[in-house]
Tab-separated table of C-alpha atoms and ligand atoms in Angstrom:
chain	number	residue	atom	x	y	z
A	201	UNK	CA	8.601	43.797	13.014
A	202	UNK	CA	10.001	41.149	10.682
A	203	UNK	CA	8.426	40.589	7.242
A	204	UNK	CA	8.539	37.282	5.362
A	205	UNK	CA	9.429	37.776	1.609
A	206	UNK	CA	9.858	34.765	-0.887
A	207	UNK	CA	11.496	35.861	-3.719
A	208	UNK	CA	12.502	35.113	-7.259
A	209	UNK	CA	9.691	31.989	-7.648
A	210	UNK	CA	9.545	30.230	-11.114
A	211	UNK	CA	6.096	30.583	-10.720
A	212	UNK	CA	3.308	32.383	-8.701
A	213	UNK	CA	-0.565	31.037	-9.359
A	214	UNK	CA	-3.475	32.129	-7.831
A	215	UNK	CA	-7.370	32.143	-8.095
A	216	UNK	CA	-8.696	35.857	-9.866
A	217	UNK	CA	-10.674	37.993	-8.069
A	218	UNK	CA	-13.988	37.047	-8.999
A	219	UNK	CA	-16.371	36.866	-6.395
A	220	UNK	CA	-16.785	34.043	-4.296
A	221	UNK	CA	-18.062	31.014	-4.480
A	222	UNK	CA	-16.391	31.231	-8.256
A	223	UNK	CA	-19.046	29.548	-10.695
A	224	UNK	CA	-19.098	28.188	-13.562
A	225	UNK	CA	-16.490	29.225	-16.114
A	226	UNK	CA	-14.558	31.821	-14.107
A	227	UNK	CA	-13.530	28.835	-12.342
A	228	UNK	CA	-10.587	28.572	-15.278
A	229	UNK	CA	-9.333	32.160	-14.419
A	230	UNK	CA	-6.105	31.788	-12.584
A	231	UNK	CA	-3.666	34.771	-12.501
A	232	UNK	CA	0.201	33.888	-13.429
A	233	UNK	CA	3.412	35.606	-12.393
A	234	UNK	CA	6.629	34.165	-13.734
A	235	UNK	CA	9.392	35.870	-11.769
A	236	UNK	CA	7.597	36.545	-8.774
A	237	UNK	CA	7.894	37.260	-4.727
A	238	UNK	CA	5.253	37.343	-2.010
A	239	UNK	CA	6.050	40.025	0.777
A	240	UNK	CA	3.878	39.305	4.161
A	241	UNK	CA	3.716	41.179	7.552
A	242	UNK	CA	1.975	40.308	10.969
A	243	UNK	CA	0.373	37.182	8.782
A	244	UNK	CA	-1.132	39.259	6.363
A	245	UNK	CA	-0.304	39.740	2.246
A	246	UNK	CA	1.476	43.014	1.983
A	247	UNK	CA	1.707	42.116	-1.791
A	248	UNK	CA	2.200	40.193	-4.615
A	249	UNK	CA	4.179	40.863	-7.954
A	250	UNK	CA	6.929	40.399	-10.489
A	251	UNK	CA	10.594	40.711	-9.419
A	252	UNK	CA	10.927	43.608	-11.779
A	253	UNK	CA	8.356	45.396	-8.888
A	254	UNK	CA	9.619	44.815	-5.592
A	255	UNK	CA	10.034	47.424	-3.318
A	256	UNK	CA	13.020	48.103	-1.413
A	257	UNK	CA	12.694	46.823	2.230
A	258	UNK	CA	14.241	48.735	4.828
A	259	UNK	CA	13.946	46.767	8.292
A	260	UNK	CA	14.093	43.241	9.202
A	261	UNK	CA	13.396	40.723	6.524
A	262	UNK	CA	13.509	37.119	6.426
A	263	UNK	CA	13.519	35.549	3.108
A	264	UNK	CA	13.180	32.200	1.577
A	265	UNK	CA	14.610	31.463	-1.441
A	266	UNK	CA	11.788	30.522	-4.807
A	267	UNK	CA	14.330	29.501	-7.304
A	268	UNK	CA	13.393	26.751	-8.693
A	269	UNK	CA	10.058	26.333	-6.797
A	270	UNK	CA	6.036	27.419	-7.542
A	271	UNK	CA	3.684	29.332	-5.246
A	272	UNK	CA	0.181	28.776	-4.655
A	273	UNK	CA	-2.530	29.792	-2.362
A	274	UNK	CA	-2.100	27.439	1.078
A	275	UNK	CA	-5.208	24.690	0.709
A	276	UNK	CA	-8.293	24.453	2.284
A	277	UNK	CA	-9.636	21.412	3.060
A	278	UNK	CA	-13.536	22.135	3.702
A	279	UNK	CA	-14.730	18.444	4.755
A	280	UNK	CA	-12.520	16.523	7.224
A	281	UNK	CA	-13.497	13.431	9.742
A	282	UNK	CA	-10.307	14.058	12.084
A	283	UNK	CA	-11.417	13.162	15.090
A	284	UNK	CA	-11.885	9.531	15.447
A	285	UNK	CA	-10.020	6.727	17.376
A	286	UNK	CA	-9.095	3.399	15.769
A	287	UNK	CA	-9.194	2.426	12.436
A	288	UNK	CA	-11.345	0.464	9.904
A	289	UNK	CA	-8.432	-1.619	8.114
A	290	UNK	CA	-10.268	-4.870	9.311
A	291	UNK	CA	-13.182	-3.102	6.931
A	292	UNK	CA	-11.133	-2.127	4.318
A	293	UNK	CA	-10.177	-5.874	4.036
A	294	UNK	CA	-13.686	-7.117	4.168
A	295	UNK	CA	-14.638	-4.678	1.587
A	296	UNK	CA	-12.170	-5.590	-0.581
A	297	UNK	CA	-13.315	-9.687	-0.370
A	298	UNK	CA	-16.674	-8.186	-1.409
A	299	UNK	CA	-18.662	-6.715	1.274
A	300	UNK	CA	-20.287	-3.250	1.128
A	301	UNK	CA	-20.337	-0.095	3.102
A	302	UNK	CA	-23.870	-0.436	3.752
A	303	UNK	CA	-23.933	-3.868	4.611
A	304	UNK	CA	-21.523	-3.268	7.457
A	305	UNK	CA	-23.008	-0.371	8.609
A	306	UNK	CA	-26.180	-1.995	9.160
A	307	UNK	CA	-24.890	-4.644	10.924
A	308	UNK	CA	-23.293	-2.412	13.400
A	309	UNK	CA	-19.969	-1.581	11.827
A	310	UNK	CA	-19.000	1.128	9.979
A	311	UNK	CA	-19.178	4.776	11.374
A	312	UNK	CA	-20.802	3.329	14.385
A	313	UNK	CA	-17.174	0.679	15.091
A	314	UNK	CA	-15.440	4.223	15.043
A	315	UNK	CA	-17.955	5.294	17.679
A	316	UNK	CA	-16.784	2.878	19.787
A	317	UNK	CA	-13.383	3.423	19.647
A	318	UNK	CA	-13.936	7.176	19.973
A	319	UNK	CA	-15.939	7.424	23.241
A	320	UNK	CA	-13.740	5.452	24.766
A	321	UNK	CA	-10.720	7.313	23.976
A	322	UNK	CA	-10.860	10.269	26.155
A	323	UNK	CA	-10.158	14.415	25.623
A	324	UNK	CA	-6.598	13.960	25.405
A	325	UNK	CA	-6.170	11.097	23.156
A	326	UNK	CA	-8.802	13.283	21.088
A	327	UNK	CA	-6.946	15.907	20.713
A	328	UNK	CA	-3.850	14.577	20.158
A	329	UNK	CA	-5.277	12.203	17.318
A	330	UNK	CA	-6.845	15.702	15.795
A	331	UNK	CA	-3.458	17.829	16.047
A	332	UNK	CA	-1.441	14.795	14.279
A	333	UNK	CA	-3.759	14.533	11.389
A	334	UNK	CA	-3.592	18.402	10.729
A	335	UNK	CA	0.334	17.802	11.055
A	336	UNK	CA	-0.447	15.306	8.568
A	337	UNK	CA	-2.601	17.870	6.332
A	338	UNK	CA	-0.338	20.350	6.728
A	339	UNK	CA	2.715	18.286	4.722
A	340	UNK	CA	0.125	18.006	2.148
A	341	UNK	CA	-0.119	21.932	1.455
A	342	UNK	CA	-3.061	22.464	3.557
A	343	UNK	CA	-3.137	25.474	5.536
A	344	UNK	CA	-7.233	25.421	6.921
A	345	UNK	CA	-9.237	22.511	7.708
A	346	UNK	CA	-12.569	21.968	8.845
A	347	UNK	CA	-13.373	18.802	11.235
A	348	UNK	CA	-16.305	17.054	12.258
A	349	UNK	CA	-17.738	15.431	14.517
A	350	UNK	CA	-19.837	12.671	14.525
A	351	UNK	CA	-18.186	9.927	16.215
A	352	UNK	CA	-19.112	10.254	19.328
A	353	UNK	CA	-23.214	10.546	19.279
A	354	UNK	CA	-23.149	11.081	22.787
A	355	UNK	CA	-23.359	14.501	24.420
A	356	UNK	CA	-19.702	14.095	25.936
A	357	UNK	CA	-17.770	12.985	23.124
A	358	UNK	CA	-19.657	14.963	20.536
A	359	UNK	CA	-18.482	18.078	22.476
A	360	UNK	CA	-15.303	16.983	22.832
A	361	UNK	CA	-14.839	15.736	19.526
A	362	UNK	CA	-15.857	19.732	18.273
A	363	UNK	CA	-12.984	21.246	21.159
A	364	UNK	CA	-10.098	18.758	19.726
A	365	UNK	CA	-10.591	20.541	16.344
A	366	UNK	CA	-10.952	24.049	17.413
A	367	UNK	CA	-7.620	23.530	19.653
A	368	UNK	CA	-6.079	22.127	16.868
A	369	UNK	CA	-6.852	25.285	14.646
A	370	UNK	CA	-9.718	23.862	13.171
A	371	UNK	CA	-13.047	25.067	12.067
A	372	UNK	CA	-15.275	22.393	13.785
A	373	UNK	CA	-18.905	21.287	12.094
A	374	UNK	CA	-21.189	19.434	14.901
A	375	UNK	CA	-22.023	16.234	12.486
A	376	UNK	CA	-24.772	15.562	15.050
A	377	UNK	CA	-26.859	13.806	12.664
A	378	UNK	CA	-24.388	11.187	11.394
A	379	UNK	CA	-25.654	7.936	12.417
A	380	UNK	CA	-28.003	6.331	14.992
A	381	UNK	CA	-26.693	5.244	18.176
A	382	UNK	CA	-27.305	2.253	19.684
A	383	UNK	CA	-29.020	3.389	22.941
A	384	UNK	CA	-31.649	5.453	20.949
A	385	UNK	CA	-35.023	3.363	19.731
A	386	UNK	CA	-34.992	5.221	16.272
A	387	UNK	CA	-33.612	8.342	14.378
A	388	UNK	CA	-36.836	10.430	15.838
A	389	UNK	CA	-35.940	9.363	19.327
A	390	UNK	CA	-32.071	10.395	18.465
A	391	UNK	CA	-32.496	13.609	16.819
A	392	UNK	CA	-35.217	14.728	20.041
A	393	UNK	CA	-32.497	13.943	22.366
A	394	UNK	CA	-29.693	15.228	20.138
A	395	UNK	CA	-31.431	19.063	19.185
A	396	UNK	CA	-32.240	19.079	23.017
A	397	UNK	CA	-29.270	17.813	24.970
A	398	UNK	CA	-26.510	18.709	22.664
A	399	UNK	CA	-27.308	21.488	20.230
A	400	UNK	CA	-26.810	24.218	22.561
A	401	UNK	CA	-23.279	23.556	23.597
A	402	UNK	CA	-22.118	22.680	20.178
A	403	UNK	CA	-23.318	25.770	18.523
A	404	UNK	CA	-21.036	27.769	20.843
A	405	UNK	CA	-17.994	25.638	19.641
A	406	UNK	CA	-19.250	24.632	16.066
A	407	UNK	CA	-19.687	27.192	13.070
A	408	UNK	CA	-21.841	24.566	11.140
A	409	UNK	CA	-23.966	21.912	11.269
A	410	UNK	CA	-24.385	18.468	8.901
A	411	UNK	CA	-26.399	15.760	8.257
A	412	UNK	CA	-25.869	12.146	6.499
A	413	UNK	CA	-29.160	12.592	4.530
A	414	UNK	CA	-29.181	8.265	2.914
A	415	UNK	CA	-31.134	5.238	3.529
A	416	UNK	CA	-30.919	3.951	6.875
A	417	UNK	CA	-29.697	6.474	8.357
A	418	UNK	CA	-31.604	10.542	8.143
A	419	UNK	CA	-34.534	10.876	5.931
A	420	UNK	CA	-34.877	14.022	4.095
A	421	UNK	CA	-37.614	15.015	7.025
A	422	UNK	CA	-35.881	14.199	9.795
A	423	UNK	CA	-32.837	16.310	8.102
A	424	UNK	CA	-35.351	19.392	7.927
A	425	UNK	CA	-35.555	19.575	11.304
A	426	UNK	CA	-32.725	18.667	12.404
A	427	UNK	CA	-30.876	21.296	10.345
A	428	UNK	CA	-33.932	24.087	10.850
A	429	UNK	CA	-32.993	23.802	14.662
A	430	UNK	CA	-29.470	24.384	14.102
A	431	UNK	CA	-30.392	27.198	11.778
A	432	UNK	CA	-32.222	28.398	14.922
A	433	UNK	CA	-28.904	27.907	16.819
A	434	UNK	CA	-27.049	30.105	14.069
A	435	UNK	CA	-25.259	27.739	12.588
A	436	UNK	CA	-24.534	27.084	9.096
A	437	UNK	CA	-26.020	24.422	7.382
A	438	UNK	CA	-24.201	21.496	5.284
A	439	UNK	CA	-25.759	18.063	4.071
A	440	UNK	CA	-23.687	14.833	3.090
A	441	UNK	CA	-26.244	14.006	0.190
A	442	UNK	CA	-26.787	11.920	-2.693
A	443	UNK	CA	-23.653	9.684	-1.582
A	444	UNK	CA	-24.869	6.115	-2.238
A	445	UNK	CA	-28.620	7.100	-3.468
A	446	UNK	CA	-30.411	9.881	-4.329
A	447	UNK	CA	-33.527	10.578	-1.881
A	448	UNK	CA	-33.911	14.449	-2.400
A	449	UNK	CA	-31.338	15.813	-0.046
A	450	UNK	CA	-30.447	18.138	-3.131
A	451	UNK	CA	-33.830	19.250	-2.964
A	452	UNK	CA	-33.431	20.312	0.477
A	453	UNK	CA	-30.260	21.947	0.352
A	454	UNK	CA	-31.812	24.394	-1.979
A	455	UNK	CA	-35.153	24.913	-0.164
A	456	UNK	CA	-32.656	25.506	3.241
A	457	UNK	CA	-30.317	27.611	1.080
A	458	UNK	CA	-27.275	25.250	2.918
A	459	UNK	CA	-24.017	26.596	2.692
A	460	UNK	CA	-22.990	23.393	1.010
A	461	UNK	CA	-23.859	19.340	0.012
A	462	UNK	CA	-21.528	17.162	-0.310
A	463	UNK	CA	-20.581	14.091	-1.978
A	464	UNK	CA	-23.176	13.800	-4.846
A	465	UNK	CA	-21.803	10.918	-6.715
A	466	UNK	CA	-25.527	9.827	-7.130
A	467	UNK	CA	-26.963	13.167	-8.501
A	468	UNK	CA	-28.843	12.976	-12.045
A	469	UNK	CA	-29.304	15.422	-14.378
A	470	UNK	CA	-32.020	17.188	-12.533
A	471	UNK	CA	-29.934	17.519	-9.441
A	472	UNK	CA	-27.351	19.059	-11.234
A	473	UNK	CA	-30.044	21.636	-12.816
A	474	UNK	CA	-31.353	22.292	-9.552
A	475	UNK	CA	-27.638	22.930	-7.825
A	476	UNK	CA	-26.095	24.992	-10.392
A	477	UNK	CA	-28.659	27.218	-10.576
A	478	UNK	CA	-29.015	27.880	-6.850
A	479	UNK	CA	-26.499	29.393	-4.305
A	480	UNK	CA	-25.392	25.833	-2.531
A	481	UNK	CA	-21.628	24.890	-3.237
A	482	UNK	CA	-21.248	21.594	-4.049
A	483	UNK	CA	-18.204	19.897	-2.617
A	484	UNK	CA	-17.265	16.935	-4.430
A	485	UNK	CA	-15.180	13.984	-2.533
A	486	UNK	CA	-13.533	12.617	-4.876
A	487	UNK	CA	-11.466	9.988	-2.542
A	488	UNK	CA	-14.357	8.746	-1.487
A	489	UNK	CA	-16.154	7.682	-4.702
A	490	UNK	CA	-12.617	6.201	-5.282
A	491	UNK	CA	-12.395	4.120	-2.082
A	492	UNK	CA	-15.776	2.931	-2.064
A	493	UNK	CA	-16.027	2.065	-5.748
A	494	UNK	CA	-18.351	4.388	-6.458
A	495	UNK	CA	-19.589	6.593	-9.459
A	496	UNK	CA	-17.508	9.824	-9.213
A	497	UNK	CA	-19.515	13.089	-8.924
A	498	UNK	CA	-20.663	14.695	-11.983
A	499	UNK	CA	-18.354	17.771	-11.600
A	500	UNK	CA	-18.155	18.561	-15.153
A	501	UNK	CA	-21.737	18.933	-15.802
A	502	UNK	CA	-21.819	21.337	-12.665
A	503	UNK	CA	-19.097	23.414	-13.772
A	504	UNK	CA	-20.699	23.824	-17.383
A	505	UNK	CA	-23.898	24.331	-15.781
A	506	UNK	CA	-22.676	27.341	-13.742
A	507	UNK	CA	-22.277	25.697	-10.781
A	508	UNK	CA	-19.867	26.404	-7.709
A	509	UNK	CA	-17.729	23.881	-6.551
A	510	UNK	CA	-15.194	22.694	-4.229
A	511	UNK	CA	-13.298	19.905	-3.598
A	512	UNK	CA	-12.257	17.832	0.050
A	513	UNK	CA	-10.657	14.935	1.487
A	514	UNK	CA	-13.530	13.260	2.987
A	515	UNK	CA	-10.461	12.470	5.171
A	516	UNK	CA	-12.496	9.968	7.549
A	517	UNK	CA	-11.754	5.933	8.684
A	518	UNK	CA	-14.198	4.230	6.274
A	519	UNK	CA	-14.279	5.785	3.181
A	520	UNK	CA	-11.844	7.883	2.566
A	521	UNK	CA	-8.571	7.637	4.316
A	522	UNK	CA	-6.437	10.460	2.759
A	523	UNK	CA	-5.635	13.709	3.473
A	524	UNK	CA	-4.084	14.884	0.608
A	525	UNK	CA	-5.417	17.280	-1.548
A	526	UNK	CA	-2.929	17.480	-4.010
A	527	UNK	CA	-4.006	13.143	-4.563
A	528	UNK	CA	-7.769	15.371	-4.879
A	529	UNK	CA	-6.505	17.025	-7.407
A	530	UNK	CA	-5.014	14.883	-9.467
A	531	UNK	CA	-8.466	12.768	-8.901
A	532	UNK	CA	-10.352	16.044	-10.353
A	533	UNK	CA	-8.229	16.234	-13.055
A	534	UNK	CA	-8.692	12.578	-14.658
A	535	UNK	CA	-11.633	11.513	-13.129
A	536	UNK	CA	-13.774	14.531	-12.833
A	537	UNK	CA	-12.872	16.238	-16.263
A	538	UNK	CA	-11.672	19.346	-14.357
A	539	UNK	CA	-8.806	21.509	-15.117
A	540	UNK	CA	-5.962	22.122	-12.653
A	541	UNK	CA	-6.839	25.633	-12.637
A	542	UNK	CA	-10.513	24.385	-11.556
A	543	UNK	CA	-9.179	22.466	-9.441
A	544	UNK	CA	-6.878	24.773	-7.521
A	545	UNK	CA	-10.072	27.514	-7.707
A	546	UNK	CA	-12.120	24.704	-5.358
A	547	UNK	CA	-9.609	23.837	-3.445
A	548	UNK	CA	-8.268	27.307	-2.290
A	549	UNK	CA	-10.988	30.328	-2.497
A	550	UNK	CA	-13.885	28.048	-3.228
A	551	UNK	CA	-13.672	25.854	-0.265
A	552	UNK	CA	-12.659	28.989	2.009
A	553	UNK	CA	-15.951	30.136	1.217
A	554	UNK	CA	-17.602	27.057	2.381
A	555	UNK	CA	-16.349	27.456	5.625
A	556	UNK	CA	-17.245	31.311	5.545
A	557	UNK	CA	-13.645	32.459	5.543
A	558	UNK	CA	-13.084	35.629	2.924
A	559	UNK	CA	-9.982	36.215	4.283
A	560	UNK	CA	-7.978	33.044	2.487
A	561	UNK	CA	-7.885	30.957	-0.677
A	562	UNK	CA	-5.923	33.976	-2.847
A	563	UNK	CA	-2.742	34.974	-3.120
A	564	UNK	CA	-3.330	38.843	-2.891
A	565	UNK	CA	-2.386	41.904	-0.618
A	566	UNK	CA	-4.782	42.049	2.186
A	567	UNK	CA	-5.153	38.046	2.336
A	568	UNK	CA	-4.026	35.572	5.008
A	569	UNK	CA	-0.292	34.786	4.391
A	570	UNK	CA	-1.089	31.303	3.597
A	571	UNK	CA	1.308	29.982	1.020
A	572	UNK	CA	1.961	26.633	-0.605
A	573	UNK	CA	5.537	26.710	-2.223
A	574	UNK	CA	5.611	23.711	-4.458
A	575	UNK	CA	9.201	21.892	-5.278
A	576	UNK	CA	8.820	22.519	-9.317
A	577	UNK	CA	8.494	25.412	-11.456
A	578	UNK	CA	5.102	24.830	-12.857
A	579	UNK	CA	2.155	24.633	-10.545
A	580	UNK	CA	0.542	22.203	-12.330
A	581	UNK	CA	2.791	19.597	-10.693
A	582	UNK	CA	0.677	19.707	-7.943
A	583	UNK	CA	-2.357	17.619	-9.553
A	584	UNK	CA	0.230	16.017	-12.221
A	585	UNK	CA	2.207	14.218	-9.982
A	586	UNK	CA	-0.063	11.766	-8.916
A	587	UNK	CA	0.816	11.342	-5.009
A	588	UNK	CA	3.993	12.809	-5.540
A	589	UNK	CA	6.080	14.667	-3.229
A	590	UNK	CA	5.174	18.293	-4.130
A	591	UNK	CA	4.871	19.987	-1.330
A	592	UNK	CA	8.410	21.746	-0.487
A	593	UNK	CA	7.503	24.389	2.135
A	594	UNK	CA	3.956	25.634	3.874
A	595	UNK	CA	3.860	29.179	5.157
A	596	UNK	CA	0.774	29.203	7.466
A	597	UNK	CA	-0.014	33.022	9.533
A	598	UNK	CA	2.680	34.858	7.829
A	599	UNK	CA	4.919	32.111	9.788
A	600	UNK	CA	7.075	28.833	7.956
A	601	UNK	CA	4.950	25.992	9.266
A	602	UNK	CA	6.358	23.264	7.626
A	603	UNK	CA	9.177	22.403	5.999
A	604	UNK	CA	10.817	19.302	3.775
A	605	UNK	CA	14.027	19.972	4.346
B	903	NIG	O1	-18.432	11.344	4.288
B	903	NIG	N1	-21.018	9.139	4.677
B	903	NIG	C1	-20.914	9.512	5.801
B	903	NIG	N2	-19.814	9.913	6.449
B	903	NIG	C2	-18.474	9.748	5.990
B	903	NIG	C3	-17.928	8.414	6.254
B	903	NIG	C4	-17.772	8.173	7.687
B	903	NIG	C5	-17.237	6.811	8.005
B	903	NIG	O2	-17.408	5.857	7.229
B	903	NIG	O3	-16.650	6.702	9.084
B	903	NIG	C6	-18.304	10.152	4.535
B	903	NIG	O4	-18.064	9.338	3.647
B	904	FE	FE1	-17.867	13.093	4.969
């Protein structure tokens, strides 16, 4: 059967082998090949090396040709909003003449205007919407994404909402516990119904569950037993927490031992003690602190601390509509006081983890042929050109997924 080889790269960069999640200062160690190829078979590594090293290869081989070009690890985007209908530019231009995030959700806007849109769209407009934003991903360099749901609040769309992302290679997280629909009388009333209507069905299509732990929305009580149940119902756990304020949803990550929280751009100093010395990853948005006008996370402090950490999109309607990672990255790198190799580390093996895949986020024999082949000789490009046009070529499965030519 065919192999895929892409030879004679500038550059090959990719996350060591430390352990994962990769804390604290290992985060920095990124392995370097100048001269290199990347041999796959059947979607799978075969290996990884210098020029000077590669085998012969007798048999069928399709190549692609590095010169001039920079490999990395294909992305993984751990936190994704993909499945919504509609948009939020009316919003965007109230926000910008003043109003807040808050404000509008409160008066019925916000996640709950996506709602709208999204029940009434149907299974097929869902999916389609989900498989055109991973197309969208995809040109960005990323190779996994998760999706959640969380616009639908019904048991229908919910459901549906989860399917679109798994048939769109996805790894779906049932964001049952994202905001209050209308006919509920309060967040008690919702989460009953919710853990007893809907959490069955969505733990055979989900992997994870997550909760918007913030004022006016899921107290850090409710969140304990919203998120115990889906423990119950063997899925993973995730928070959004400490977005806008801090009202101990790092706290309860800990105590829950959740796979991740995310956001954090309101986290203190004790937060930070208490995450970086525990086993929750912290994935920091950093397009959404951006959008909103908010604080950024304090990544560097959780990095120095020991902490693990990875970096998403956010890619949602409201606050963060992007789905580039490589626009992440550069955000990392000049407004979270990360490094690039940081940065790549969260972004590939880190966030990998906080979906529970092993198998991805490093360049390495044995690995998922996932491979980002960026259109300069020095990887770095990828965060340094701010929204640039990096992305050249996207092997996904051993298989050329997407091309710019
Ligand atoms: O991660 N904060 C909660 N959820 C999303 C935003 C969803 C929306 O505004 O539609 C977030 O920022
Ligand atoms: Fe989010």
């Amino acid at each position: 059967m065919t192999r895929l080889l892409v030879r004679d790269l500038e550059q090959l960069a990719t996350p060591s082998d430390a352990p994962a999640p990769v804390r604290g200062r290992a985060l920095r160690d990124v392995e370097l090949i100048e001269g290199a190829f990347v041999l796959a078979r059947e979607g799978v590594i075969e290996a990884v090396g210098s020029m000077h090293d590669l085998p012969s290869l007798p048999g069928d081989v399709e190549e692609i040709d590095g010169r001039g070009l920079s490999a990395i690890p294909g992305l993984v985007d751990c936190h994704t909003h993909p499945a919504f209908a509609g948009d939020r530019v009316h919003e965007f231009a109230l926000r910008a003449a003043g109003a807040t995030y808050e404000e509008l959700l409160a008066a019925g806007g916000g996640i709950l205007s996506t709602m709208r849109a999204t029940r009434a769209v149907g299974a097929d407009g869902l999916t389609e919407i989900v498989a055109r934003h991973r197309d969208a991903m995809l040109a960005h360099g990323t190779t996994t994404f998760e999706g959640k749901s969380g616009y639908g609040l019904d048991r229908e769309t919910e459901l549906t909402q989860l399917q679109a992302v798994r048939a769109a290679g996805g790894v779906p997280t049932w964001l049952g516990a994202h905001a209050v629909p209308p006919e509920h009388r309060d967040a008690d009333a919702y989460l009953d119904w919710a853990i007893e209507h809907v959490l069955p069905d969505a733990a055979r299509i989900a992997v994870a569950a997550d909760v918007f732990v913030e004022r006016g929305t899921f107290d850090v009580e409710q969140a304990r037993r919203y998120l115990g149940a889906c423990r119950k119902a063997g899925l993973a756990l995730r928070i959004h927490g400490d977005q806008l304020s801090e009202i101990g949803a790092v706290p309860l990550a800990v105590e829950l031992q959740a796979r991740s929280i995310d956001h954090l751009e309101a986290t203190g100093r004790g937060g930070v003690a208490q995450l970086a010395a525990s086993d929750v990853a912290a994935v920091l948005l950093p397009v959404a602190a951006l959008y909103l006008g908010r604080p950024m996370p304090p990544a560097r402090a959780l990095v120095d601390a020991g902490g693990a950490i990875a970096l998403a999109t956010d890619f949602n309607p409201g606050s963060a509509f992007c789905s580039s990672l490589p626009v992440v990255c550069t955000l990392a790198c000049t407004q979270l006081r990360l490094t690039p190799e940081e940065a790549l580390a969260a972004c590939t093996v880190n966030a990998a983890y906080v979906l529970g895949l092993g198998d991805r986020g490093r360049l390495a024999a044995g690995k998922r042929a996932d491979v980002v082949l960026l259109d300069t000789p020095d990887w770095r490009h990828l965060a340094y050109h701010l929204a640039g046009d990096v992305v050249h070529t996207v092997v996904r499965d051993g298989r050329i997924a997407y091309s710019r030519a």
